[in-house]
Coordinates of C-alpha atoms in Angstrom, one line a residue:
M883 CA 1.2 -19.7 24.8
R884 CA -0.4 -16.3 24.4
L885 CA 2.9 -14.7 23.4
R886 CA 3.4 -17.4 20.7
K887 CA -0.1 -16.8 19.4
N888 CA 0.6 -13.0 19.2
V889 CA 3.9 -13.6 17.4
E890 CA 2.2 -15.9 14.9
A891 CA -0.5 -13.3 14.3
L892 CA 2.0 -10.5 13.9
Q893 CA 4.0 -12.5 11.3
T894 CA 1.0 -12.9 9.1
V895 CA 1.2 -9.2 8.4
P896 CA 3.5 -8.6 5.4
F897 CA 5.1 -5.6 7.1
F898 CA 6.5 -7.9 9.8
T899 CA 7.4 -11.1 8.0
N900 CA 11.1 -10.3 8.1
L901 CA 11.4 -9.4 11.8
K902 CA 13.9 -11.4 13.8
A903 CA 12.4 -13.8 16.4
E904 CA 13.3 -11.6 19.4
E905 CA 12.1 -8.5 17.6
A906 CA 8.7 -10.1 16.7
A907 CA 8.4 -11.4 20.3
D908 CA 9.1 -7.9 21.7
L909 CA 6.6 -6.3 19.4
A910 CA 4.0 -9.0 20.0
R911 CA 4.0 -8.2 23.7
R912 CA 2.5 -4.9 22.8
L913 CA -0.5 -6.3 20.9
I914 CA -3.9 -5.6 22.6
T915 CA -6.9 -7.9 22.1
R916 CA -10.1 -6.3 21.0
R917 CA -13.4 -8.1 20.4
F918 CA -16.4 -7.1 18.3
S919 CA -20.0 -8.3 17.8
P920 CA -21.6 -8.9 14.4
G921 CA -22.7 -5.6 12.9
Q922 CA -20.4 -3.6 15.3
I923 CA -18.5 -0.8 13.6
I924 CA -14.8 -1.1 14.3
F925 CA -14.1 2.4 12.9
H926 CA -15.8 4.8 10.5
H927 CA -14.5 6.5 7.4
G928 CA -12.9 9.7 8.7
D929 CA -12.2 8.5 12.2
P930 CA -8.7 9.1 13.6
G931 CA -6.2 6.4 12.7
G932 CA -3.3 5.1 14.8
L933 CA -4.0 1.3 15.1
L934 CA -3.3 -1.7 13.0
Y935 CA -5.8 -4.6 13.3
I936 CA -4.9 -8.2 12.9
I937 CA -7.9 -10.6 12.7
N938 CA -7.4 -13.7 15.0
K939 CA -10.9 -15.0 14.3
G940 CA -14.1 -13.8 12.7
K941 CA -14.7 -11.7 9.6
V942 CA -14.7 -8.0 8.8
K943 CA -15.9 -6.1 5.8
I944 CA -14.3 -2.9 4.6
T945 CA -16.6 -0.4 2.9
Y946 CA -16.4 3.1 1.4
S947 CA -19.5 5.4 1.3
T948 CA -19.9 8.6 -0.7
P949 CA -21.6 11.7 0.7
E950 CA -24.5 10.8 -1.6
G951 CA -24.9 7.5 0.3
Q952 CA -23.5 5.1 -2.3
E953 CA -21.5 2.3 -0.8
A954 CA -18.7 0.1 -2.2
L955 CA -17.6 -3.1 -0.6
L956 CA -13.8 -3.0 -0.9
A957 CA -13.0 -6.3 0.9
I958 CA -14.1 -9.1 3.2
L959 CA -11.3 -10.1 5.5
G960 CA -10.9 -13.2 7.7
Q961 CA -8.5 -14.9 10.1
G962 CA -4.9 -13.9 9.4
D963 CA -5.9 -10.8 7.4
F964 CA -5.1 -7.3 8.6
F965 CA -6.4 -3.8 8.0
G966 CA -5.7 -0.2 9.1
E967 CA -2.1 -0.5 8.0
L968 CA -2.1 2.9 6.3
A969 CA -2.6 4.6 9.7
L970 CA 0.7 3.2 10.8
L971 CA 2.5 5.3 8.2
D972 CA 0.8 8.6 7.9
D973 CA -1.5 8.9 11.0
S974 CA -4.3 10.3 8.7
P975 CA -8.0 9.7 9.3
R976 CA -9.5 6.4 8.2
S977 CA -10.1 6.1 4.5
A978 CA -12.8 3.5 4.8
T979 CA -15.2 1.9 7.3
A980 CA -14.6 -1.5 9.0
E981 CA -17.5 -3.6 10.3
A982 CA -17.5 -7.0 12.0
I983 CA -19.9 -9.4 10.2
E984 CA -19.5 -12.2 12.7
P985 CA -18.1 -12.5 16.2
T986 CA -14.6 -11.2 15.7
E987 CA -11.4 -11.0 17.8
T988 CA -8.5 -8.8 16.7
F989 CA -5.0 -7.9 17.9
T990 CA -4.1 -4.2 17.6
L991 CA -0.8 -2.5 17.4
H992 CA -0.3 1.2 18.1
R993 CA 1.4 3.5 15.6
E994 CA 4.0 4.6 18.1
E995 CA 5.3 1.1 18.6
F996 CA 5.5 0.6 14.8
I997 CA 7.3 3.9 14.2
R998 CA 9.8 3.1 16.9
Y999 CA 10.7 -0.2 15.3
L1000 CA 10.8 1.4 11.8
T1001 CA 13.2 4.2 12.7
S1002 CA 15.7 1.8 14.4
N1003 CA 15.5 -0.9 11.8
P1004 CA 16.5 0.1 8.2
D1005 CA 15.9 -3.4 6.9
L1006 CA 12.3 -3.2 8.1
A1007 CA 11.9 0.2 6.5
L1008 CA 13.0 -1.3 3.1
H1009 CA 10.7 -4.3 3.5
V1010 CA 7.7 -2.0 4.3
L1011 CA 8.5 0.0 1.1
H1012 CA 8.5 -3.3 -0.8
V1013 CA 5.1 -4.3 0.6
L1014 CA 3.6 -0.9 -0.2
A1015 CA 4.8 -1.2 -3.8
Q1016 CA 3.0 -4.6 -4.1
N1017 CA -0.2 -3.1 -2.7
I1018 CA 0.0 -0.3 -5.3
R1019 CA 0.4 -2.9 -8.1
R1020 CA -2.6 -4.8 -6.7
L1021 CA -4.7 -1.6 -6.7
N1022 CA -3.6 -0.8 -10.2
N1023 CA -4.8 -4.3 -11.3
Q1024 CA -8.2 -3.7 -9.6
L1025 CA -8.6 -0.3 -11.4
S1026 CA -7.6 -2.0 -14.7
D1027 CA -10.4 -4.6 -14.1
I1028 CA -13.0 -1.8 -13.6
F1029 CA -12.0 0.0 -16.8
F1030 CA -11.3 -2.9 -19.1
L1031 CA -13.3 -5.9 -18.0
D1032 CA -17.0 -6.3 -18.7
L1033 CA -19.3 -7.1 -15.8
P1034 CA -19.4 -10.9 -16.2
A1035 CA -15.6 -11.0 -16.2
R1036 CA -15.4 -8.7 -13.1
L1037 CA -17.9 -10.9 -11.3
A1038 CA -15.9 -14.0 -12.3
R1039 CA -12.8 -12.4 -10.9
V1040 CA -14.5 -11.5 -7.6
L1041 CA -15.9 -15.0 -7.2
L1042 CA -12.5 -16.6 -7.9
N1043 CA -10.7 -14.3 -5.5
L1044 CA -13.3 -15.1 -2.8
A1045 CA -12.9 -18.8 -3.5
E1046 CA -9.1 -18.5 -3.1
Q1047 CA -9.5 -16.8 0.2
Y1048 CA -12.5 -18.7 1.7
G1049 CA -13.0 -21.7 -0.6
K1050 CA -13.6 -25.2 0.7
E1051 CA -13.5 -28.2 -1.6
T1052 CA -16.8 -30.1 -1.9
N1053 CA -18.2 -32.8 -4.2
E1054 CA -19.9 -30.0 -6.1
G1055 CA -16.9 -27.7 -6.5
I1056 CA -15.3 -24.9 -4.4
R1057 CA -17.8 -23.5 -1.9
I1058 CA -17.1 -19.9 -0.8
D1059 CA -17.4 -20.1 3.0
L1060 CA -19.1 -16.7 3.3
A1061 CA -22.7 -15.6 3.4
L1062 CA -23.0 -13.3 0.4
T1063 CA -25.9 -11.3 -1.0
Q1064 CA -26.2 -10.0 -4.6
T1065 CA -25.9 -6.5 -3.1
D1066 CA -22.5 -7.5 -1.7
L1067 CA -21.4 -8.7 -5.1
A1068 CA -22.7 -5.6 -6.8
E1069 CA -20.7 -3.4 -4.4
M1070 CA -17.6 -5.4 -5.0
T1071 CA -17.8 -5.2 -8.8
G1072 CA -19.1 -1.6 -9.2
A1073 CA -22.4 -2.8 -10.6
T1074 CA -26.1 -2.8 -9.8
R1075 CA -27.9 -5.6 -8.1
V1076 CA -30.1 -6.1 -11.2
S1077 CA -27.0 -6.5 -13.5
I1078 CA -25.4 -9.0 -11.0
N1079 CA -28.7 -11.0 -10.9
K1080 CA -28.5 -11.2 -14.7
A1081 CA -24.9 -12.2 -14.8
L1082 CA -25.4 -14.9 -12.1
G1083 CA -28.3 -16.3 -14.0
R1084 CA -26.0 -16.8 -17.0
F1085 CA -23.4 -18.5 -14.7
R1086 CA -26.0 -20.8 -13.2
R1087 CA -27.5 -21.8 -16.6
A1088 CA -24.0 -22.6 -17.9
N1089 CA -23.3 -24.6 -14.7
W1090 CA -20.3 -22.5 -13.8
V1091 CA -21.6 -21.4 -10.4
A1092 CA -24.2 -23.0 -8.0
V1093 CA -26.1 -20.8 -5.6
K1094 CA -28.0 -22.0 -2.5
G1095 CA -29.3 -19.2 -0.4
R1096 CA -26.4 -16.9 0.3
K1097 CA -23.7 -19.6 -0.4
F1098 CA -21.9 -19.7 -3.8
T1099 CA -20.0 -22.7 -5.2
I1100 CA -17.5 -22.5 -8.1
V1101 CA -18.5 -25.5 -10.2
D1102 CA -16.3 -24.7 -13.3
E1103 CA -13.3 -22.7 -12.3
E1104 CA -11.7 -23.0 -15.8
A1105 CA -14.8 -21.5 -17.5
L1106 CA -14.6 -18.4 -15.2
R1107 CA -10.9 -18.0 -15.9
N1108 CA -11.5 -18.3 -19.6
L1109 CA -14.2 -15.6 -19.4
I1110 CA -11.7 -13.2 -17.8
Q1111 CA -9.2 -13.9 -20.5
I1112 CA -11.7 -13.4 -23.3
S1113 CA -12.7 -10.1 -21.8
G1114 CA -9.1 -8.9 -21.9
G1115 CA -7.9 -9.6 -18.3
S1116 CA -5.1 -11.7 -17.0
V1117 CA -5.5 -14.7 -14.7

């Protein structure tokens, strides 16, 4: 039962989706379970790498802080997501900080196990290159958003992406099943809290988004997508 669970977790990681059943099972036996409490740092920016983390349950936020203390929220990850994959390839220090935001259980894989499979499996090596190319394209799109979309469009994109990841259908619309603050949204869009508050006020008045405490609901998805297109982005 546990082995099957580990195999299923491993196969959620794009690097390993093409593994044969026996290869996935062999690698899954080497996964180690690690648990973290809310607010616990999993690793800091600059820490030694060497481990891939796969989230079995819970949520993790990935942040980057400048020496001046400015912080950017890069991603919020949940069940089935993974992080730390760059350490599997170059063994460099961590490029960001990972923190559990609720009780979290992860499976970890050591770099040595990954490299052993990579060097003996050319098909896996080609697949990894393909996944890395997709990641680069995604990062290019994010950079394009920062340079070419205005703040309301960037906020619309962030809310739609979060709804796609964590959305639940309700009578009111798509509720994002995450507790988010305006500071979180500011860090995810490269904006200030004041400007986010102003943009959210516009969204609420237009009945595009409903806000109750720290919960956000997409009421008019089409309006948000149109806003991105008008600003020059693609949906």
